[in-house]
Coordinates of C-alpha atoms and ligand atoms in Angstrom, one line a residue:
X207 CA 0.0 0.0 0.0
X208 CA 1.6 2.8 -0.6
X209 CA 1.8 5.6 2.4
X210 CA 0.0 8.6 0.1
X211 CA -3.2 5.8 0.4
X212 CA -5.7 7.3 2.4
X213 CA -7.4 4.6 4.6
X214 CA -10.8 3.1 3.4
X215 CA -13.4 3.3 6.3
X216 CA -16.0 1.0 5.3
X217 CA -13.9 -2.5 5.9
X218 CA -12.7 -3.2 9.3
X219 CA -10.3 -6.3 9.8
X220 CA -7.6 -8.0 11.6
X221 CA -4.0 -7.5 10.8
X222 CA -1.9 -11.0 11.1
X223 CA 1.6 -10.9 9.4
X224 CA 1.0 -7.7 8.1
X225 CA -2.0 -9.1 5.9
X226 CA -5.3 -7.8 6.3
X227 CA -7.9 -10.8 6.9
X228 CA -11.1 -10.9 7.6
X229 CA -13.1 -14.3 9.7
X230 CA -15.3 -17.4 8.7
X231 CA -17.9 -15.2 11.3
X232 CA -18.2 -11.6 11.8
X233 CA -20.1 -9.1 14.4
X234 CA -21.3 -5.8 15.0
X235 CA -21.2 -3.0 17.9
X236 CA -24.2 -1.0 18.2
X237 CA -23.5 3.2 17.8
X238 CA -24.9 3.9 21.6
X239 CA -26.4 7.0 20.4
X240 CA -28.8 5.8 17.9
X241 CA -28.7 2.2 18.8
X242 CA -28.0 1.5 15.5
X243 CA -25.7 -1.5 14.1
X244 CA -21.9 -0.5 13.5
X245 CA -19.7 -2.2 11.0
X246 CA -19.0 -6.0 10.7
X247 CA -15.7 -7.0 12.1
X248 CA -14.0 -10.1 12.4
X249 CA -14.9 -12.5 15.3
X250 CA -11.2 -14.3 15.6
X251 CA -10.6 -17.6 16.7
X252 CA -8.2 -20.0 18.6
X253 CA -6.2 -20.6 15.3
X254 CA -6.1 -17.0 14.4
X255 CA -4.5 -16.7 17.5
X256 CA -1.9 -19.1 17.4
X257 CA -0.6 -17.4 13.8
X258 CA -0.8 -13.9 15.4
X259 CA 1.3 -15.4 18.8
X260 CA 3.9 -17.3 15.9
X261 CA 3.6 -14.0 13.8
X262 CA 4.5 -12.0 16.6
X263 CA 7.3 -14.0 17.8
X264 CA 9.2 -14.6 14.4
X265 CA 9.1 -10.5 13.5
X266 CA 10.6 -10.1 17.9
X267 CA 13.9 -12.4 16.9
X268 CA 14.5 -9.1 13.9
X269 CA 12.3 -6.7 15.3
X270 CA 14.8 -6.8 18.6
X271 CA 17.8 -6.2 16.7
X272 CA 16.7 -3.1 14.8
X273 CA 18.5 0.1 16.5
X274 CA 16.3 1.8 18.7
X275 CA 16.6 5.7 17.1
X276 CA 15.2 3.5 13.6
X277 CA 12.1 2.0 15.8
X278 CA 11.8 5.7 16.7
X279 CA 11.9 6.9 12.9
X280 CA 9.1 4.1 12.1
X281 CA 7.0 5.9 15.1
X282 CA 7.3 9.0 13.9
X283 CA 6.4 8.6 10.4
X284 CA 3.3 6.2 12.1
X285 CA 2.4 8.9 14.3
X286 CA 2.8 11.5 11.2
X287 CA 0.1 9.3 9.1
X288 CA -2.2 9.2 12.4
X289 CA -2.5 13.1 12.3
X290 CA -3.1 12.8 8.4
X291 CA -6.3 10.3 8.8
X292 CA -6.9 12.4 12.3
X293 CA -10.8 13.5 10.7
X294 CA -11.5 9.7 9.7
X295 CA -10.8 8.5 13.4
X296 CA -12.6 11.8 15.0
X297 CA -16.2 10.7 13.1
X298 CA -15.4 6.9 13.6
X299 CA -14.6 7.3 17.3
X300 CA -17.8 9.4 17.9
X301 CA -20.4 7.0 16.2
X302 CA -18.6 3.8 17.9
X303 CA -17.6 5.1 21.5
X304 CA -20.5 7.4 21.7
X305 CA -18.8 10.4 22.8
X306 CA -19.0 14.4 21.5
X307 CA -17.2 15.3 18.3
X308 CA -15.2 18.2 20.3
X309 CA -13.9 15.3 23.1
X310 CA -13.1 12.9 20.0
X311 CA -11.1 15.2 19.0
X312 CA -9.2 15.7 21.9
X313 CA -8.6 12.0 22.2
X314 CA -7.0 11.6 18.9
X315 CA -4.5 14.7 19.5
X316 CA -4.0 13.6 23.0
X317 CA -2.8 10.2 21.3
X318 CA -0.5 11.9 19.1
X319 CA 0.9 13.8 21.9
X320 CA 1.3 10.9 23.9
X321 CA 2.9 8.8 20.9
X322 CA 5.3 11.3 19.9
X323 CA 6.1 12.1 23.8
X324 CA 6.7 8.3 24.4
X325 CA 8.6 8.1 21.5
X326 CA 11.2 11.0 22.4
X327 CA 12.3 8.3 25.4
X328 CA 15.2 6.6 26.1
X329 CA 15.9 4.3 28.6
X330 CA 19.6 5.0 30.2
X331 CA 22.2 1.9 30.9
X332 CA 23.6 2.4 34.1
X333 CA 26.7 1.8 34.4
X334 CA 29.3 1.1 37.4
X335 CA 32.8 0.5 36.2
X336 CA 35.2 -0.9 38.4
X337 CA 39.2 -1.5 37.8
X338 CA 38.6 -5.1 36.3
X339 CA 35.3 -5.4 35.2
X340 CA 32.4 -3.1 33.6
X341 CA 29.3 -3.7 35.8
X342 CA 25.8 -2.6 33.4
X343 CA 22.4 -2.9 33.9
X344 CA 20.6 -2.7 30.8
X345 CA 17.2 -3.3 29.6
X346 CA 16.1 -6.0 27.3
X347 CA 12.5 -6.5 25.5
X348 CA 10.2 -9.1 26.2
X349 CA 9.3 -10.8 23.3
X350 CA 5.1 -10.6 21.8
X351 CA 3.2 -8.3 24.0
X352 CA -0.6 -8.7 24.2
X353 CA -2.4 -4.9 24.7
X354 CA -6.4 -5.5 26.0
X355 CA -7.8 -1.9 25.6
X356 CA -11.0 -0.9 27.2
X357 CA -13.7 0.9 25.6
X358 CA -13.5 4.1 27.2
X359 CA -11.1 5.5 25.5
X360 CA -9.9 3.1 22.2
X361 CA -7.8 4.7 20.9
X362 CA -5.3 6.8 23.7
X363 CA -5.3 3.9 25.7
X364 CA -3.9 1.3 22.4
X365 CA -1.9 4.0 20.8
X366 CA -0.2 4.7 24.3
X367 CA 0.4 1.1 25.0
X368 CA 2.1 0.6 21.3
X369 CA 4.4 2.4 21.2
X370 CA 6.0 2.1 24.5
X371 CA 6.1 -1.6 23.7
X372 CA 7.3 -1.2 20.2
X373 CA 10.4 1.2 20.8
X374 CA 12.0 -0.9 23.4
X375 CA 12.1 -3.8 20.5
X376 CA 8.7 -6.0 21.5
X377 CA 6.2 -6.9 19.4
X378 CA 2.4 -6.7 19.8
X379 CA -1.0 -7.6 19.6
X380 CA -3.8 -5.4 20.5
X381 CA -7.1 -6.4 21.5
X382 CA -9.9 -4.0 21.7
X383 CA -12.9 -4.2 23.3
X384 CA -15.5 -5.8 21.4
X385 CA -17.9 -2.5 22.5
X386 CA -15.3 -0.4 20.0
X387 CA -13.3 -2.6 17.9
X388 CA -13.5 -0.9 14.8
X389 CA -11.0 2.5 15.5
X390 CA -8.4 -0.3 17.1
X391 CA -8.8 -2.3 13.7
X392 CA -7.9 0.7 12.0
X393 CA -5.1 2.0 14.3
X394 CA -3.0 -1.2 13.5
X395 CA -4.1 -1.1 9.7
X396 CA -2.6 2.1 9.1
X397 CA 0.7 0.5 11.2
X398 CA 1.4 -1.8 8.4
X399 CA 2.8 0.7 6.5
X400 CA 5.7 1.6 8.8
X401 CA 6.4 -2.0 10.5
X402 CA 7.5 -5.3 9.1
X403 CA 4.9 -7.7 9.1
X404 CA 4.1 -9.5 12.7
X405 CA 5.4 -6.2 14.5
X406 CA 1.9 -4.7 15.6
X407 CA -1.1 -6.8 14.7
X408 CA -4.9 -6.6 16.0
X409 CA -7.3 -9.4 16.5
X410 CA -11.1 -8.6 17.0
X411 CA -13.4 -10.6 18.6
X412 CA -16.2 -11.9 21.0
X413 CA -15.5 -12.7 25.2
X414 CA -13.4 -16.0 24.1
X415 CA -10.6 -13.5 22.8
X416 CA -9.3 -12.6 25.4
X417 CA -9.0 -15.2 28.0
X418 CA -7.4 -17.3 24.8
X419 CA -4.6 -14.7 24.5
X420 CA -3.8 -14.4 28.0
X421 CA -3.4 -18.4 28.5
X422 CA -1.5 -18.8 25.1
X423 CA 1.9 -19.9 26.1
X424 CA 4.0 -17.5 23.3
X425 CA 2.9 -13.7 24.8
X426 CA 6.0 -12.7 27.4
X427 CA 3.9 -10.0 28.3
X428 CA -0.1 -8.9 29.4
X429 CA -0.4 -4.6 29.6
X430 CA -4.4 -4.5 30.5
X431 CA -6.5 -1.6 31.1
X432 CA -9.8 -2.4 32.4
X433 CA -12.3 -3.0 35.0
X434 CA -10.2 -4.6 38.5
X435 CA -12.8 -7.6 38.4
X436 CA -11.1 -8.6 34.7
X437 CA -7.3 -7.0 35.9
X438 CA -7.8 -10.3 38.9
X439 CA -8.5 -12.9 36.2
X440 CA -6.2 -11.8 33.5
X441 CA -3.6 -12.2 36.1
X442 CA -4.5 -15.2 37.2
X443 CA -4.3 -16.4 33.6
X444 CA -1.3 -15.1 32.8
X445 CA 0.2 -16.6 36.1
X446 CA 0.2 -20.0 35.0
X447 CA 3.2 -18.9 32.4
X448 CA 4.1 -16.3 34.7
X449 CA 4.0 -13.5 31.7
X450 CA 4.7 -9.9 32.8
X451 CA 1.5 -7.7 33.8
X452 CA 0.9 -4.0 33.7
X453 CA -2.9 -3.5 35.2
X454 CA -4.3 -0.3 34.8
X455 CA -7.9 -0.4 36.3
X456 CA -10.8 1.2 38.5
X457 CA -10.5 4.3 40.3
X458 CA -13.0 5.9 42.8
X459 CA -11.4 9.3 42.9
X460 CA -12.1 11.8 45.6
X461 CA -12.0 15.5 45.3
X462 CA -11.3 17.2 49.0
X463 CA -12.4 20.3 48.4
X464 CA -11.6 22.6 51.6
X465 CA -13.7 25.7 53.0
X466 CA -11.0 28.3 51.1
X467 CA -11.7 27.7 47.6
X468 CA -13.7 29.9 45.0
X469 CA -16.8 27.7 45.1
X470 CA -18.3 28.8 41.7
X471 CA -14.5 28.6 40.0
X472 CA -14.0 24.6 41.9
X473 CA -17.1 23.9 41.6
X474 CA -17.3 24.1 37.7
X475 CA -14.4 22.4 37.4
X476 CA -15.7 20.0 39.6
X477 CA -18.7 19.2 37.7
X478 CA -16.3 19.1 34.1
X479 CA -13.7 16.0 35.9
X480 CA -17.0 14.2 37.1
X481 CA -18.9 14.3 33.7
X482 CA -16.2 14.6 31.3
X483 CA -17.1 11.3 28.6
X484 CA -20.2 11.0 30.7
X485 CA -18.4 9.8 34.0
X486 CA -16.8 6.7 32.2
X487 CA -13.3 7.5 32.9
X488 CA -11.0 5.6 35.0
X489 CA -9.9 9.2 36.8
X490 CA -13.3 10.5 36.9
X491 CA -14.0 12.7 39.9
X492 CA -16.3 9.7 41.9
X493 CA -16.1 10.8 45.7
X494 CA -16.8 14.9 46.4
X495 CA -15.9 15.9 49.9
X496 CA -16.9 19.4 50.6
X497 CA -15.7 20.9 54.1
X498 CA -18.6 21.1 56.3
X499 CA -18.8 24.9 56.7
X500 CA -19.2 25.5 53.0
X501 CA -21.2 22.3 52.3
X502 CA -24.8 23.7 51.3
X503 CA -23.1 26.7 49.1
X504 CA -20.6 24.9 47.1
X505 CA -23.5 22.4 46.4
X506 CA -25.5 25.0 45.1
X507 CA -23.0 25.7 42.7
X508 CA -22.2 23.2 41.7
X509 CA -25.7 21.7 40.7
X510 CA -26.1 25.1 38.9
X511 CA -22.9 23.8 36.7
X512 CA -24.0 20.5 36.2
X513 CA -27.2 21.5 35.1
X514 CA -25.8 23.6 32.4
X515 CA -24.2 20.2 31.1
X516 CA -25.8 19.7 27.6
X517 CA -26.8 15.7 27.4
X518 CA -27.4 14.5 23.5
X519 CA -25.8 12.6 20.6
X520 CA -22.2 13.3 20.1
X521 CA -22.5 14.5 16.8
X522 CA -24.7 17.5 17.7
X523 CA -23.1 21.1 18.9
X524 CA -22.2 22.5 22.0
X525 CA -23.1 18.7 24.2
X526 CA -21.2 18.0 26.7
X527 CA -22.4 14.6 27.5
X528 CA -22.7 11.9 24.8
X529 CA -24.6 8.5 25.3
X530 CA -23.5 5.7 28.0
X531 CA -20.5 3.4 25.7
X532 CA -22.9 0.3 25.7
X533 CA -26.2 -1.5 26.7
X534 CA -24.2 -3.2 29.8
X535 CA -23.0 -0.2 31.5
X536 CA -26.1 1.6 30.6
X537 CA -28.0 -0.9 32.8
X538 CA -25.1 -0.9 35.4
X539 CA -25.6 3.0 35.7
X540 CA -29.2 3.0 35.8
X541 CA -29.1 0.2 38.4
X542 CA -27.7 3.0 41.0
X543 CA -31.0 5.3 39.7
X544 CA -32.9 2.2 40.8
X545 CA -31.2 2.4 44.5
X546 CA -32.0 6.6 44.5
X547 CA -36.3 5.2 45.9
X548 CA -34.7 2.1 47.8
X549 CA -31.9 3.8 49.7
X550 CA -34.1 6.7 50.3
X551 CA -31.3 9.5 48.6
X552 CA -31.5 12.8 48.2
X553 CA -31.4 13.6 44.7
X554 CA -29.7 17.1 44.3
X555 CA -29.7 17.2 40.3
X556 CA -30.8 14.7 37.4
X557 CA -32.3 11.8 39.2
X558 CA -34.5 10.6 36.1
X559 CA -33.4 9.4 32.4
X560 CA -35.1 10.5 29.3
X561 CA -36.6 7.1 27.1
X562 CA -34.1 5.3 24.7
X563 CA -33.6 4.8 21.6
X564 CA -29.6 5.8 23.1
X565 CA -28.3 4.8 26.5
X566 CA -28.7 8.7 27.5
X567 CA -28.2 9.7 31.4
X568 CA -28.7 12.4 33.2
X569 CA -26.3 14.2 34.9
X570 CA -26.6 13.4 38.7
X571 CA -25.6 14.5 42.1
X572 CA -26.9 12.2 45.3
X573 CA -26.5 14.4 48.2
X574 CA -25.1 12.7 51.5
X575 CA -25.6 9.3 51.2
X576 CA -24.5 7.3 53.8
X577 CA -20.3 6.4 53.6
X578 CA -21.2 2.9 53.5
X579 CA -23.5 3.2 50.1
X580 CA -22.7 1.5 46.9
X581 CA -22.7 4.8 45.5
X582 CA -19.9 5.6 47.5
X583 CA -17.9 2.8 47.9
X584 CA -18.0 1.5 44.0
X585 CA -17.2 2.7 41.0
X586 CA -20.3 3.7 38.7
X587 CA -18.5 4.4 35.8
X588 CA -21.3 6.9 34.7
X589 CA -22.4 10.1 35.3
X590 CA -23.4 9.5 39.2
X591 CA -21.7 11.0 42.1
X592 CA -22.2 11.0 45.8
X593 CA -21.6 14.7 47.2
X594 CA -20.5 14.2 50.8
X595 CA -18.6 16.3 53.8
X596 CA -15.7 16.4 55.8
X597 CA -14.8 18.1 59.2
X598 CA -11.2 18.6 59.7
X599 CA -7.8 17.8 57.7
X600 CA -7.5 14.4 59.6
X601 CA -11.0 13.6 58.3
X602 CA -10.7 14.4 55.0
X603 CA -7.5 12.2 54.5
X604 CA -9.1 9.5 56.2
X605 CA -12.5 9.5 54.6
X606 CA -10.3 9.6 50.8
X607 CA -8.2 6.8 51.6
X608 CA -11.1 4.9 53.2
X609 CA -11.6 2.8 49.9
X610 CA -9.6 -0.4 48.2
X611 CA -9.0 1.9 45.6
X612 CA -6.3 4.3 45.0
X613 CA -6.0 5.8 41.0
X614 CA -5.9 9.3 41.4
X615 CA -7.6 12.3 44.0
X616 CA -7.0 15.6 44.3
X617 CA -7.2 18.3 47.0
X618 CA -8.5 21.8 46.3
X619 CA -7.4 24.6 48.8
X620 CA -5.9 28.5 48.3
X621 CA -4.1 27.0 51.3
X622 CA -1.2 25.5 48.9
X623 CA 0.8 24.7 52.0
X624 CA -2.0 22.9 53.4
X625 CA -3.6 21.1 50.2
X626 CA 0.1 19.9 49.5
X627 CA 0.4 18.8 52.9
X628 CA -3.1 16.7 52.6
X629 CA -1.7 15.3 49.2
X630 CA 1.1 13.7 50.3
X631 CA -1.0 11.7 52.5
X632 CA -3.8 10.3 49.8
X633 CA -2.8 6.5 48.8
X634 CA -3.5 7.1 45.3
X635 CA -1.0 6.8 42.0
X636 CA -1.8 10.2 40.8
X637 CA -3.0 13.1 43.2
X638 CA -3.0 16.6 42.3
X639 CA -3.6 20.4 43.9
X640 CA -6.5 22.6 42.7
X641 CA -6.8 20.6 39.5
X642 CA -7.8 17.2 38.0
X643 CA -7.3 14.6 35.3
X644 CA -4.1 16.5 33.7
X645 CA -2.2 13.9 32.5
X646 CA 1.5 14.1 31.3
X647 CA 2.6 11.0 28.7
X648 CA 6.8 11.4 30.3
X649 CA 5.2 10.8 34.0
X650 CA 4.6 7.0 35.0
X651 CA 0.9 6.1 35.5
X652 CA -0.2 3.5 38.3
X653 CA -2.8 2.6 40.3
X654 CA -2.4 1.9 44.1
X655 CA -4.2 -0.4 45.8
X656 CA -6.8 -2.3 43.9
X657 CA -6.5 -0.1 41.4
X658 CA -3.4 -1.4 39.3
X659 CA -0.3 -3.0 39.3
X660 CA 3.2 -1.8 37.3
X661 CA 2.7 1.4 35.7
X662 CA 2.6 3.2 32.1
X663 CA 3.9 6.1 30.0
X664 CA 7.5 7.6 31.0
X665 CA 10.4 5.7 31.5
X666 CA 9.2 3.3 34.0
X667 CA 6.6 2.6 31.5
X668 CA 9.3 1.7 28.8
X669 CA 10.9 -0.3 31.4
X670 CA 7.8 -2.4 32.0
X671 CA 8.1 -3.8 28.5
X672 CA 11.9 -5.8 29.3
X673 CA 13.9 -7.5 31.5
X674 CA 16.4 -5.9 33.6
X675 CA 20.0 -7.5 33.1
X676 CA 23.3 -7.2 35.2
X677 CA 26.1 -7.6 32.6
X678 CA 29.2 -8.5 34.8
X679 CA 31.8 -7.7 31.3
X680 CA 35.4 -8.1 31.1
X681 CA 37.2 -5.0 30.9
X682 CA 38.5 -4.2 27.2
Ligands
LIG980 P1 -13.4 -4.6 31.2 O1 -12.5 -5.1 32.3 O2 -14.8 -5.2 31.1 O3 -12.8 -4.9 29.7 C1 -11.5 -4.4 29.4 C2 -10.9 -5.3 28.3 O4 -10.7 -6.6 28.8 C3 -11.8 -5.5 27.1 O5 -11.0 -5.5 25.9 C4 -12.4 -6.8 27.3 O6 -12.8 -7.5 26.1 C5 -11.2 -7.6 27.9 N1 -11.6 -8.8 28.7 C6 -12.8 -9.0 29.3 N2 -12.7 -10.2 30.0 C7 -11.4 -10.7 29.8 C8 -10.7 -11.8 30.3 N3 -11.3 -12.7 31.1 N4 -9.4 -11.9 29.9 C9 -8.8 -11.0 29.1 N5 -9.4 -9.9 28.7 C10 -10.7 -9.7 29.0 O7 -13.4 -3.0 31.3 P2 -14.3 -2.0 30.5 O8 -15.7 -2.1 30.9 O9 -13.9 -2.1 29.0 O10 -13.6 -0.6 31.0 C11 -14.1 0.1 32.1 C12 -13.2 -0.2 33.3 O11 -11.8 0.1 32.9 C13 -13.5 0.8 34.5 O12 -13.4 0.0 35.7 C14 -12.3 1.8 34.4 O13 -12.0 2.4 35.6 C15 -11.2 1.0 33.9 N6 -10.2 1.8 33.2 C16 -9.0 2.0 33.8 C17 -8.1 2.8 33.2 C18 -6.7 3.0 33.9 O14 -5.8 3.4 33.2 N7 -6.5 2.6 35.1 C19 -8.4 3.4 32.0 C20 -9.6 3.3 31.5 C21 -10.5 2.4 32.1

């Protein structure tokens, strides 16, 4: 194909050995805003899998040996053609995932970001020389990584675990969720033009796909982003060959907000970092402590700024939240609606759901449930949040880290001393002051707790994809 080919978006299948293929079945997503069928894409199957695993393994052994600054070059010029097809992925990603034209647009330049960031990394030898020997610990790939991307966000979350993987010399094979296969399927298609065949490589399919890849004895290596139910059983799987894992998974983020702030200024912000992509983000604000004293005002506020939230199809102007991704999580979410008349909540905004045919939800803020509530202590993954209050310092740190979670938090205060101060003590992988979900690709990314295990992005993130070896060398 040659690179001035623009990519055809009617056809979606998997790439094995560089070769485009489609499967004896196929299947079909549903566009969650219309409820509407998406396009067929191939349903893969145990043997497609064992010639992606022995595709994947014969292009590591050359692969391996090609110099790292001409894996970069073959980024790059990927990354370039990503930005060149960037429209086609934008509309794609909006009818398949659901969300707002303007967010799917911010995905696909936070993926370039991230890919050309992650590519600009090195990892350094270090290096302890002695009088008769040269002691060096350097950093060696894996072999065929396996990349299980989640639905949320299809393409960042592939794109960001590619080329971490492919720089440092592995190969892979991503998996996308069957909720959003097609971008994924395109992502890697576009690859082929830059990799030798076997390098990156996608396989579509129904529940059976992954569990198959995980157990398969020829992947070194499992990076997963998901729901921490899954994260337990794909490493359980992968234990039995004891392959690598990275597990990225659930969050139930807190926001401490103390009684200092500018409530309008927070509490819009607020409001944004809880229903950005309609809640369904790993780093979502889940948890909202207000300090007592300013508890009823900041409230106020900030049902006035979720209320001005606009909820509709993604492809129409100026909405803020798009459709929930798929029928599963739709019923999920609308199961805590169901608790708002048993559990007796308060309902401070939303509360009820407009009539299909998309999985639409209101915006919705329960006010004081108790701490023990399934709205509090699980993650809804969907535009629900418990508001709740804290008394002192002491109780604020203790009511965030009172959860088997720990992705990210963040503490809001004009009190930097202070909020920094309360930081430092939030078990969480990423915490910050007086803002929320600002991500940086050269900083690792890790979940404490139940919430992940290994981390992504930056070096450490590089790292995760080899082996560590102590080279004892002669002196020359
Ligand atoms: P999920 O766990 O249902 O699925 C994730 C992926 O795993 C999909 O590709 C799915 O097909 C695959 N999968 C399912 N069962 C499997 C098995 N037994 N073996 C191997 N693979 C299997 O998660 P989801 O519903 O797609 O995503 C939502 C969840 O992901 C939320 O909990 C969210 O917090 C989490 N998430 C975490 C991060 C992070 O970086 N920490 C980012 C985004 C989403």
């Amino acid at each position: 194909m040659a690179p001035s080919d623009a990519l055809d978006w009617t056809t979606f299948r998997n790439t094995v050995d560089g070769k485009l293929e489609n499967t004896k079945e196929s299947r079909h997503s549903i566009n969650p805003a219309t409820g509407k069928p998406g396009p067929e894409v191939p349903i893969s199957s145990r043997e497609d899998v064992d010639r992606a695993c022995d595709a994947g393994a014969a292009a590591f052994k050359k692969w391996s040996q090609v110099p790292w600054a001409e894996r970069r070059k073959a980024i790059e010029a990927y990354v370039n053609a990503l930005e060149a097809e960037k429209d086609g992925f934008i509309q794609l990603l909006t009818q398949e995932q659901g969300k707002p034209l303007q967010f799917a647009r911010v995905e696909l330049d936070m993926s370039i970001q991230w890919m050309r960031s992650l590519a600009a990394l090195e990892i350094p030898e270090e290096s302890y020389p002695e009088d008769n020997k040269d002691v060096i610990v350097r950093y060696t790939p894996l072999g065929v990584a396996v990349g299980i991307v989640p639905w949320n966000y299809p393409i960042l979350l592939a794109a960001a675990k590619i080329v971490p993987c492919l720089l440092t010399g592995n190969t892979m094979i991503v998996k996308p969720s069957p909720f959003t296969p097609a971008g994924d399927l395109k992502l890697v298609e576009l690859a082929q033009r830059f990799f030798p065949p076997g390098v990156l490589q996608c396989l579509s399919g129904d529940d059976n796909l992954g569990p198959w890849l995980t157990a398969h004895p020829v992947p070194a290596k499992i990076s997963f982003t998901g729901s921490t139910f899954t994260g337990k059983k794909v490493m359980e799987s992968a234990s039995k060959t004891l392959k690598r894992v990275t597990l990225e998974l659930g969050g139930n983020d807190p926001a401490l907000i103390f009684e200092d702030v500018d409530i309008d200024d927070v509490a819009q912000k607020v409001a944004t970092f809880s229903f950005l992509n309609s809640g369904q983000i790993c780093l979502a604000l889940k948890r909202i402590f207000v300090q007592e004293s300013i508890a009823d005002k900041f409230l106020q506020a900030l049902v006035k700024a979720t209320e001005q939230l606009k909820v509709g199809p993604g492809d129409q102007p100026d909405v803020f939240l798009g459709p929930i991704q798929n029928s599963m999580q739709y019923e999920r979410v609308k199961g805590f609606f169901s608790d708002i008349e048993k559990e007796n909540w308060k309902v401070a905004a939303g509360g009820t759901n407009p009539s299909g045919p998309g999985y639409f939800i209101t915006p919705t803020i329960i006010d004081r449930p108790a701490d023990t509530s399934r709205i509090v202590t699980e993650e809804p993954f969907g535009p629900i949040i418990p508001f709740l209050t804290f008394s002192s310092e002491e109780d604020a740190v203790a009511k965030a880290n009172d959860t088997k979670m720990g992705l990210g938090a963040s503490v809001w205060s004009k009190d930097v001393k202070r909020a920094n101060r309360v930081a430092k003590q939030i078990e969480a992988g990423t915490v910050w002051v007086n803002t929320h979900f600002e991500l940086d690709p050269r900083v690792s990314f890790s979940g404490h707790k139940e919430s992940g295990i290994g981390s992504e992005w930056g070096v450490g993130g590089l790292k995760s994809y080899c082996n560590a070896q102590a080279l004892f060398l002669g002196k020359e």
